Amino acid sequence: MRTIHTDVLICGAGAAGLTLAIELARRHVDFLLIDKTTTPFGGSRGKGIQPRTLEIFEAMGVADRMVAAGGRYPAQRKYRADSGYDDVASVEAAAPSAAEPYGEPLMLPQHLTEGILRERLMELGHAPRYGHALADFEQDEQAGVSARVATPDGDVTVRARYLIGADGGRSFVRKALGIDFPGESMNARAVVADLSLSGLKDDVWHRWNGGGAQQISLCPLRGTPLFQLQMPIPLEGEFDLSDAGIAAAIAARTGRADIVVHAVHWRSDYAMSSRLAERYRVGRVFIAGDAAHVHPPTGGQGLNTSVQDAWNLGWKLAAVLGGAPDALLDTYEAERREVAAGMLGLASKLLDAARLRGDLRRGRETQQLDLGYPLSALTLDERAHDASNSAVLRAGDRAPDAPCRGAAGQPVRLFTLSGGGGWLLLRYEASGPSAIAGRPGLRIVDIGVRGELRDDDGYLRDAYGFQPGDIALIRPDGYVGVLTGDEHGAALANYIKWLG
Ligand SMILES: Cc1cc2nc3c(=O)[nH]c(=O)nc-3n(C[C@H](O)[C@H](O)[C@H](O)COP(=O)(O)OP(=O)(O)OC[C@H]3O[C@@H](n4cnc5c(N)ncnc54)[C@H](O)[C@@H]3O)c2cc1C
């Protein structure tokens, strides 16, 4: 059997696998990305991209492409029994601000999101290998992982230093590792389908029978001429998913003979459950995305959480392959499993609201901007905080953006500096040269009238709560690792030394 050697084998080229591949490609790590399907996924299912994910996509070089390809969420039109209707906002939309450049979620069907990620990966010189199924693997703590991959040309052996199971909710990798996947069935089953139809305008998200078993919605899919159908169906029994069956269900539930279904482009029937993997890591094998957590789609969290798992893991894998301590990889599970646990609770709460009141509105808590890693081993906060003031930035929080100026007076955003993939040490009005020695992957930026970055309008000062002499160390994934007023202290020096 032919043997291929690589540093990282990524199993699954969905949103999580593609994000991880881009992050490794940006850092010149050798990897192989495989998917058992012969062609990419073609449905709309995860169509909501949250503001925090847009920030990540900006750093990956794809946010503008995605915004150009998608569109805003339209208002929901809730039809009443008297044939009138009420229009209500679907999502909470805020104007872009200095600290948060993306004020609202983007609607982009999942297959378009994944297409743009593949395009970016191709620009970086890589592509997923379709028709390649992970069939078996074993690991040895010292040497790595040995995997058998079934390909159209027969089985090959892949020898990798790490294996990542980004292989979806039914994850082969998770099962092969024997990782428990506890949780509960949500006693809810639904159909999602992409349709071309006539009889409805595409300026609102149409909803009928809110809150009941007969509820149904047809949402115009931005970036396409299609509508996404969503409707609950009975838990038991066969549901007719043929074109005619779907058309009949729409007619029966809407009472509208003028809605004509011309074609069904993609359809799925799924039972909802809420589950979280007991572990995200066993030795040299990790799981990410739906492989590690599944939950109801209400709230639009799954794709976003999956992308952010990969975003968290990518730079850590690259760092450890480059010599950082293996313990850095343990922070992946510690940070991301806690976020997923919170997300499961949120999605269940929103499912209840949808079932009981037909309420599908998505608020700030779904936008993922307030998530962070305050309890992480990578979080060091030496500033005195007023515990009653939660508005003040803490270490572990998402690092806010800020419009600044370069030394020549040109506009510069902090995200442009922090999105490059390395660590960023911000020295605010520091006196004297930095106590931290330069090293690969760390950029030291002086802010002040003599610094390379000017904060004339005080956006950085306000967002970071900076006092002269303060230091913020921003992680490669855009979270604040360290906040301190003591650049010469042992804590900051040890932190940086530990990273290798
Ligand atoms: C109806 C519905 C609506 C949703 N709506 C939203 C939403 O609005 N917003 C949101 O954020 N999320 C939403 N989601 C969730 C979102 O679709 C998932 O969270 C997302 O697809 C997870 O990405 P992933 O990469 O982890 O897994 P997947 O997308 O499942 O990708 C896994 C990949 O692994 C491959 N694979 C599996 N086994 C193997 C193997 N042995 N060898 C090789 N390859 C393998 C599969 O072929 C697949 O391509 C929705 C989901 C559903 C079902």
PDB file of C-alpha atoms and ligand atoms in Angstrom, residues 11-17 34-37 45-48 110 132-134 166-168 172 192 270 288-290 297 300-304 306 362, ligand 1:
ATOM      1  CA  CYS A  11     -10.745  14.303   7.936  1.00  0.00           C
ATOM      2  CA  GLY A  12     -13.745  16.224   6.588  1.00  0.00           C
ATOM      3  CA  ALA A  13     -13.862  19.202   4.215  1.00  0.00           C
ATOM      4  CA  GLY A  14     -16.917  20.941   5.678  1.00  0.00           C
ATOM      5  CA  ALA A  15     -16.741  24.399   7.214  1.00  0.00           C
ATOM      6  CA  ALA A  16     -14.504  23.231  10.083  1.00  0.00           C
ATOM      7  CA  GLY A  17     -12.069  21.225   7.941  1.00  0.00           C
ATOM      8  CA  ILE A  34      -9.797  14.544   2.747  1.00  0.00           C
ATOM      9  CA  ASP A  35     -13.545  14.083   2.352  1.00  0.00           C
ATOM     10  CA  LYS A  36     -15.430  10.876   1.665  1.00  0.00           C
ATOM     11  CA  THR A  37     -17.993  12.526  -0.609  1.00  0.00           C
ATOM     12  CA  ARG A  45     -28.424  24.590   5.768  1.00  0.00           C
ATOM     13  CA  GLY A  46     -26.117  26.809   7.908  1.00  0.00           C
ATOM     14  CA  LYS A  47     -27.039  30.081   6.277  1.00  0.00           C
ATOM     15  CA  GLY A  48     -26.280  32.550   9.085  1.00  0.00           C
ATOM     16  CA  GLN A 110     -23.602  27.096   3.496  1.00  0.00           C
ATOM     17  CA  HIS A 132     -11.118   9.873   0.119  1.00  0.00           C
ATOM     18  CA  ALA A 133     -12.669   8.213   3.189  1.00  0.00           C
ATOM     19  CA  LEU A 134     -10.858   7.688   6.475  1.00  0.00           C
ATOM     20  CA  ALA A 166     -13.757  17.435  11.374  1.00  0.00           C
ATOM     21  CA  ASP A 167     -16.087  14.760  10.097  1.00  0.00           C
ATOM     22  CA  GLY A 168     -19.519  15.969  11.226  1.00  0.00           C
ATOM     23  CA  PHE A 172     -16.100   8.278  12.571  1.00  0.00           C
ATOM     24  CA  VAL A 192     -35.100  21.817   5.407  1.00  0.00           C
ATOM     25  CA  TYR A 270     -33.386  15.518  10.463  1.00  0.00           C
ATOM     26  CA  ALA A 288     -13.685  19.748  15.889  1.00  0.00           C
ATOM     27  CA  GLY A 289     -16.990  21.181  14.692  1.00  0.00           C
ATOM     28  CA  ASP A 290     -20.122  19.031  14.616  1.00  0.00           C
ATOM     29  CA  PRO A 297     -30.204  24.799  14.320  1.00  0.00           C
ATOM     30  CA  GLY A 300     -27.623  29.689  13.750  1.00  0.00           C
ATOM     31  CA  GLN A 301     -24.693  28.629  15.920  1.00  0.00           C
ATOM     32  CA  GLY A 302     -23.425  25.330  14.487  1.00  0.00           C
ATOM     33  CA  LEU A 303     -21.428  26.409  11.474  1.00  0.00           C
ATOM     34  CA  ASN A 304     -20.102  29.403  13.373  1.00  0.00           C
ATOM     35  CA  SER A 306     -17.415  24.796  14.026  1.00  0.00           C
ATOM     36  CA  ARG A 362     -31.878  36.187  17.078  1.00  0.00           C
TER      37      ARG A 362
HETATM   38  C1  LIG B   1     -31.046  22.038   8.861  1.00  0.00           C
HETATM   39  C2  LIG B   1     -29.834  22.684   9.392  1.00  0.00           C
HETATM   40  C3  LIG B   1     -29.795  24.061   9.501  1.00  0.00           C
HETATM   41  C4  LIG B   1     -28.656  24.670  10.031  1.00  0.00           C
HETATM   42  N1  LIG B   1     -28.621  26.028  10.154  1.00  0.00           N
HETATM   43  C5  LIG B   1     -27.502  26.625  10.652  1.00  0.00           C
HETATM   44  C6  LIG B   1     -27.366  28.051  10.747  1.00  0.00           C
HETATM   45  O1  LIG B   1     -28.270  28.823  10.388  1.00  0.00           O
HETATM   46  N2  LIG B   1     -26.196  28.557  11.223  1.00  0.00           N
HETATM   47  C7  LIG B   1     -25.175  27.749  11.620  1.00  0.00           C
HETATM   48  O2  LIG B   1     -24.143  28.254  12.091  1.00  0.00           O
HETATM   49  N3  LIG B   1     -25.260  26.397  11.515  1.00  0.00           N
HETATM   50  C8  LIG B   1     -26.389  25.819  11.041  1.00  0.00           C
HETATM   51  N4  LIG B   1     -26.449  24.461  10.918  1.00  0.00           N
HETATM   52  C9  LIG B   1     -25.330  23.636  11.364  1.00  0.00           C
HETATM   53  C10 LIG B   1     -24.221  23.537  10.325  1.00  0.00           C
HETATM   54  O3  LIG B   1     -24.712  23.083   9.102  1.00  0.00           O
HETATM   55  C11 LIG B   1     -23.155  22.584  10.878  1.00  0.00           C
HETATM   56  O4  LIG B   1     -22.848  22.969  12.202  1.00  0.00           O
HETATM   57  C12 LIG B   1     -21.872  22.602  10.039  1.00  0.00           C
HETATM   58  O5  LIG B   1     -22.096  22.011   8.795  1.00  0.00           O
HETATM   59  C13 LIG B   1     -20.761  21.840  10.758  1.00  0.00           C
HETATM   60  O6  LIG B   1     -19.611  21.846   9.968  1.00  0.00           O
HETATM   61  P1  LIG B   1     -18.532  20.693  10.121  1.00  0.00           P
HETATM   62  O7  LIG B   1     -17.453  21.055   9.158  1.00  0.00           O
HETATM   63  O8  LIG B   1     -18.192  20.490  11.536  1.00  0.00           O
HETATM   64  O9  LIG B   1     -19.271  19.356   9.672  1.00  0.00           O
HETATM   65  P2  LIG B   1     -19.955  18.956   8.300  1.00  0.00           P
HETATM   66  O10 LIG B   1     -20.437  20.155   7.562  1.00  0.00           O
HETATM   67  O11 LIG B   1     -20.929  17.896   8.635  1.00  0.00           O
HETATM   68  O12 LIG B   1     -18.747  18.340   7.457  1.00  0.00           O
HETATM   69  C14 LIG B   1     -18.197  17.068   7.772  1.00  0.00           C
HETATM   70  C15 LIG B   1     -17.525  16.501   6.530  1.00  0.00           C
HETATM   71  O13 LIG B   1     -16.835  15.306   6.905  1.00  0.00           O
HETATM   72  C16 LIG B   1     -16.956  14.379   5.853  1.00  0.00           C
HETATM   73  N5  LIG B   1     -16.710  13.026   6.396  1.00  0.00           N
HETATM   74  C17 LIG B   1     -17.454  12.347   7.286  1.00  0.00           C
HETATM   75  N6  LIG B   1     -16.894  11.143   7.568  1.00  0.00           N
HETATM   76  C18 LIG B   1     -15.760  11.066   6.830  1.00  0.00           C
HETATM   77  C19 LIG B   1     -14.750  10.065   6.673  1.00  0.00           C
HETATM   78  N7  LIG B   1     -14.772   8.891   7.343  1.00  0.00           N
HETATM   79  N8  LIG B   1     -13.726  10.307   5.819  1.00  0.00           N
HETATM   80  C20 LIG B   1     -13.674  11.482   5.127  1.00  0.00           C
HETATM   81  N9  LIG B   1     -14.617  12.459   5.229  1.00  0.00           N
HETATM   82  C21 LIG B   1     -15.636  12.257   6.082  1.00  0.00           C
HETATM   83  C22 LIG B   1     -18.371  14.586   5.354  1.00  0.00           C
HETATM   84  O14 LIG B   1     -18.537  14.103   4.039  1.00  0.00           O
HETATM   85  C23 LIG B   1     -18.518  16.098   5.445  1.00  0.00           C
HETATM   86  O15 LIG B   1     -18.182  16.755   4.232  1.00  0.00           O
HETATM   87  C24 LIG B   1     -27.575  23.852  10.419  1.00  0.00           C
HETATM   88  C25 LIG B   1     -27.627  22.455  10.280  1.00  0.00           C
HETATM   89  C26 LIG B   1     -28.743  21.872   9.780  1.00  0.00           C
HETATM   90  C27 LIG B   1     -28.789  20.372   9.644  1.00  0.00           C
END
